[in-house]
Amino acid sequence: MRLNELPRGMEAIIDRVEEAGQPDPVAGRLRELGFVPDEPVCVVATAPMGGDPIAVRIGFTRFALRRDEAARVIVHVDKAPLDKTPS
């Protein structure tokens, strides 16, 4: 799934940032900002009617991204089972 497809409020884990071309300075900048594998990310807000930008959170930092920039970020939803071990 791509980050621009992630529903608002759902957390996912970053798999990778894809290059849109060679060279792709936007993909490089996303990596520099912290869009790196295994990092949790969440869409916290979207523009009205599916427009730009979307606001995403990584750690305690929020970024506003255009949808085409967010489409470079490949994510997956962590479906790990809940730990039901008695305490």
JSON list of C-alpha atoms in Angstrom, two decimals:
[
{"chain": "A", "resi": 1, "resn": "MET", "atom": "CA", "xyz": [0.00, 0.00, 0.00]},
{"chain": "A", "resi": 2, "resn": "ARG", "atom": "CA", "xyz": [1.16, 3.54, -0.62]},
{"chain": "A", "resi": 3, "resn": "LEU", "atom": "CA", "xyz": [1.11, 6.20, 2.07]},
{"chain": "A", "resi": 4, "resn": "ASN", "atom": "CA", "xyz": [-1.34, 8.34, 0.07]},
{"chain": "A", "resi": 5, "resn": "GLU", "atom": "CA", "xyz": [-3.81, 5.39, 0.22]},
{"chain": "A", "resi": 6, "resn": "LEU", "atom": "CA", "xyz": [-3.59, 4.93, 4.00]},
{"chain": "A", "resi": 7, "resn": "PRO", "atom": "CA", "xyz": [-6.84, 5.90, 5.76]},
{"chain": "A", "resi": 8, "resn": "ARG", "atom": "CA", "xyz": [-6.66, 8.81, 8.19]},
{"chain": "A", "resi": 9, "resn": "GLY", "atom": "CA", "xyz": [-5.90, 7.68, 11.74]},
{"chain": "A", "resi": 10, "resn": "MET", "atom": "CA", "xyz": [-4.47, 4.28, 10.79]},
{"chain": "A", "resi": 11, "resn": "GLU", "atom": "CA", "xyz": [-0.86, 3.56, 11.67]},
{"chain": "A", "resi": 12, "resn": "ALA", "atom": "CA", "xyz": [1.40, 1.68, 9.25]},
{"chain": "A", "resi": 13, "resn": "ILE", "atom": "CA", "xyz": [5.06, 0.71, 8.97]},
{"chain": "A", "resi": 14, "resn": "ILE", "atom": "CA", "xyz": [7.28, 2.07, 6.21]},
{"chain": "A", "resi": 15, "resn": "ASP", "atom": "CA", "xyz": [8.73, -0.56, 3.86]},
{"chain": "A", "resi": 16, "resn": "ARG", "atom": "CA", "xyz": [10.65, 1.71, 1.48]},
{"chain": "A", "resi": 17, "resn": "VAL", "atom": "CA", "xyz": [10.65, 4.94, -0.51]},
{"chain": "A", "resi": 18, "resn": "GLU", "atom": "CA", "xyz": [10.41, 4.34, -4.27]},
{"chain": "A", "resi": 19, "resn": "GLU", "atom": "CA", "xyz": [12.21, 6.48, -6.80]},
{"chain": "A", "resi": 20, "resn": "ALA", "atom": "CA", "xyz": [9.87, 8.17, -9.32]},
{"chain": "A", "resi": 21, "resn": "GLY", "atom": "CA", "xyz": [12.75, 8.68, -11.75]},
{"chain": "A", "resi": 22, "resn": "GLN", "atom": "CA", "xyz": [16.52, 8.97, -11.86]},
{"chain": "A", "resi": 23, "resn": "PRO", "atom": "CA", "xyz": [17.55, 11.04, -10.06]},
{"chain": "A", "resi": 24, "resn": "ASP", "atom": "CA", "xyz": [14.62, 11.60, -7.68]},
{"chain": "A", "resi": 25, "resn": "PRO", "atom": "CA", "xyz": [15.46, 14.40, -5.22]},
{"chain": "A", "resi": 26, "resn": "VAL", "atom": "CA", "xyz": [12.03, 14.14, -3.55]},
{"chain": "A", "resi": 27, "resn": "ALA", "atom": "CA", "xyz": [12.62, 10.47, -2.63]},
{"chain": "A", "resi": 28, "resn": "GLY", "atom": "CA", "xyz": [16.05, 11.36, -1.26]},
{"chain": "A", "resi": 29, "resn": "ARG", "atom": "CA", "xyz": [14.61, 14.20, 0.80]},
{"chain": "A", "resi": 30, "resn": "LEU", "atom": "CA", "xyz": [11.88, 11.96, 2.22]},
{"chain": "A", "resi": 31, "resn": "ARG", "atom": "CA", "xyz": [14.54, 9.52, 3.43]},
{"chain": "A", "resi": 32, "resn": "GLU", "atom": "CA", "xyz": [16.52, 12.39, 4.98]},
{"chain": "A", "resi": 33, "resn": "LEU", "atom": "CA", "xyz": [13.38, 13.50, 6.85]},
{"chain": "A", "resi": 34, "resn": "GLY", "atom": "CA", "xyz": [12.93, 10.05, 8.42]},
{"chain": "A", "resi": 35, "resn": "PHE", "atom": "CA", "xyz": [10.81, 8.10, 5.95]},
{"chain": "A", "resi": 36, "resn": "VAL", "atom": "CA", "xyz": [12.95, 4.99, 6.41]},
{"chain": "A", "resi": 37, "resn": "PRO", "atom": "CA", "xyz": [12.14, 1.25, 6.63]},
{"chain": "A", "resi": 38, "resn": "ASP", "atom": "CA", "xyz": [10.47, -0.03, 9.83]},
{"chain": "A", "resi": 39, "resn": "GLU", "atom": "CA", "xyz": [9.46, 3.45, 10.99]},
{"chain": "A", "resi": 40, "resn": "PRO", "atom": "CA", "xyz": [5.80, 3.84, 12.07]},
{"chain": "A", "resi": 41, "resn": "VAL", "atom": "CA", "xyz": [3.80, 6.47, 10.19]},
{"chain": "A", "resi": 42, "resn": "CYS", "atom": "CA", "xyz": [0.22, 7.74, 10.48]},
{"chain": "A", "resi": 43, "resn": "VAL", "atom": "CA", "xyz": [-1.94, 10.01, 8.31]},
{"chain": "A", "resi": 44, "resn": "VAL", "atom": "CA", "xyz": [-3.34, 12.58, 10.75]},
{"chain": "A", "resi": 45, "resn": "ALA", "atom": "CA", "xyz": [-5.22, 14.92, 8.39]},
{"chain": "A", "resi": 46, "resn": "THR", "atom": "CA", "xyz": [-6.25, 15.24, 4.77]},
{"chain": "A", "resi": 47, "resn": "ALA", "atom": "CA", "xyz": [-7.32, 18.13, 2.62]},
{"chain": "A", "resi": 48, "resn": "PRO", "atom": "CA", "xyz": [-11.01, 18.42, 1.75]},
{"chain": "A", "resi": 49, "resn": "MET", "atom": "CA", "xyz": [-12.27, 16.26, -1.11]},
{"chain": "A", "resi": 50, "resn": "GLY", "atom": "CA", "xyz": [-9.08, 14.23, -1.42]},
{"chain": "A", "resi": 51, "resn": "GLY", "atom": "CA", "xyz": [-6.85, 17.14, -2.37]},
{"chain": "A", "resi": 52, "resn": "ASP", "atom": "CA", "xyz": [-3.38, 18.22, -1.30]},
{"chain": "A", "resi": 53, "resn": "PRO", "atom": "CA", "xyz": [-1.75, 18.21, 1.17]},
{"chain": "A", "resi": 54, "resn": "ILE", "atom": "CA", "xyz": [-2.01, 15.34, 3.63]},
{"chain": "A", "resi": 55, "resn": "ALA", "atom": "CA", "xyz": [-0.47, 15.60, 7.10]},
{"chain": "A", "resi": 56, "resn": "VAL", "atom": "CA", "xyz": [1.50, 12.59, 8.34]},
{"chain": "A", "resi": 57, "resn": "ARG", "atom": "CA", "xyz": [3.18, 11.88, 11.65]},
{"chain": "A", "resi": 58, "resn": "ILE", "atom": "CA", "xyz": [6.46, 10.05, 12.16]},
{"chain": "A", "resi": 59, "resn": "GLY", "atom": "CA", "xyz": [7.41, 9.92, 15.84]},
{"chain": "A", "resi": 60, "resn": "PHE", "atom": "CA", "xyz": [6.60, 13.34, 17.27]},
{"chain": "A", "resi": 61, "resn": "THR", "atom": "CA", "xyz": [7.04, 15.19, 13.97]},
{"chain": "A", "resi": 62, "resn": "ARG", "atom": "CA", "xyz": [4.34, 16.10, 11.47]},
{"chain": "A", "resi": 63, "resn": "PHE", "atom": "CA", "xyz": [4.90, 16.68, 7.77]},
{"chain": "A", "resi": 64, "resn": "ALA", "atom": "CA", "xyz": [2.62, 18.04, 5.07]},
{"chain": "A", "resi": 65, "resn": "LEU", "atom": "CA", "xyz": [3.08, 16.08, 1.85]},
{"chain": "A", "resi": 66, "resn": "ARG", "atom": "CA", "xyz": [1.53, 16.32, -1.58]},
{"chain": "A", "resi": 67, "resn": "ARG", "atom": "CA", "xyz": [-0.27, 13.13, -2.53]},
{"chain": "A", "resi": 68, "resn": "ASP", "atom": "CA", "xyz": [2.23, 12.42, -5.33]},
{"chain": "A", "resi": 69, "resn": "GLU", "atom": "CA", "xyz": [5.08, 12.69, -2.80]},
{"chain": "A", "resi": 70, "resn": "ALA", "atom": "CA", "xyz": [3.29, 10.39, -0.34]},
{"chain": "A", "resi": 71, "resn": "ALA", "atom": "CA", "xyz": [2.74, 7.87, -3.17]},
{"chain": "A", "resi": 72, "resn": "ARG", "atom": "CA", "xyz": [6.50, 7.24, -3.20]},
{"chain": "A", "resi": 73, "resn": "VAL", "atom": "CA", "xyz": [6.33, 5.81, 0.35]},
{"chain": "A", "resi": 74, "resn": "ILE", "atom": "CA", "xyz": [5.39, 2.11, 0.45]},
{"chain": "A", "resi": 75, "resn": "VAL", "atom": "CA", "xyz": [3.87, 0.99, 3.78]},
{"chain": "A", "resi": 76, "resn": "HIS", "atom": "CA", "xyz": [2.18, -2.02, 5.33]},
{"chain": "A", "resi": 77, "resn": "VAL", "atom": "CA", "xyz": [-0.26, -2.27, 8.20]},
{"chain": "A", "resi": 78, "resn": "ASP", "atom": "CA", "xyz": [1.18, -4.28, 11.07]},
{"chain": "A", "resi": 79, "resn": "LYS", "atom": "CA", "xyz": [-1.26, -7.09, 11.79]},
{"chain": "A", "resi": 80, "resn": "ALA", "atom": "CA", "xyz": [0.61, -8.61, 14.72]},
{"chain": "A", "resi": 81, "resn": "PRO", "atom": "CA", "xyz": [-1.68, -10.49, 17.14]},
{"chain": "A", "resi": 82, "resn": "LEU", "atom": "CA", "xyz": [-2.36, -8.88, 20.49]},
{"chain": "A", "resi": 83, "resn": "ASP", "atom": "CA", "xyz": [-0.45, -10.38, 23.40]},
{"chain": "A", "resi": 84, "resn": "LYS", "atom": "CA", "xyz": [-3.07, -12.12, 25.59]},
{"chain": "A", "resi": 85, "resn": "THR", "atom": "CA", "xyz": [-0.59, -13.47, 28.13]},
{"chain": "A", "resi": 86, "resn": "PRO", "atom": "CA", "xyz": [-1.90, -13.01, 31.70]},
{"chain": "A", "resi": 87, "resn": "SER", "atom": "CA", "xyz": [0.11, -10.56, 33.79]}
]
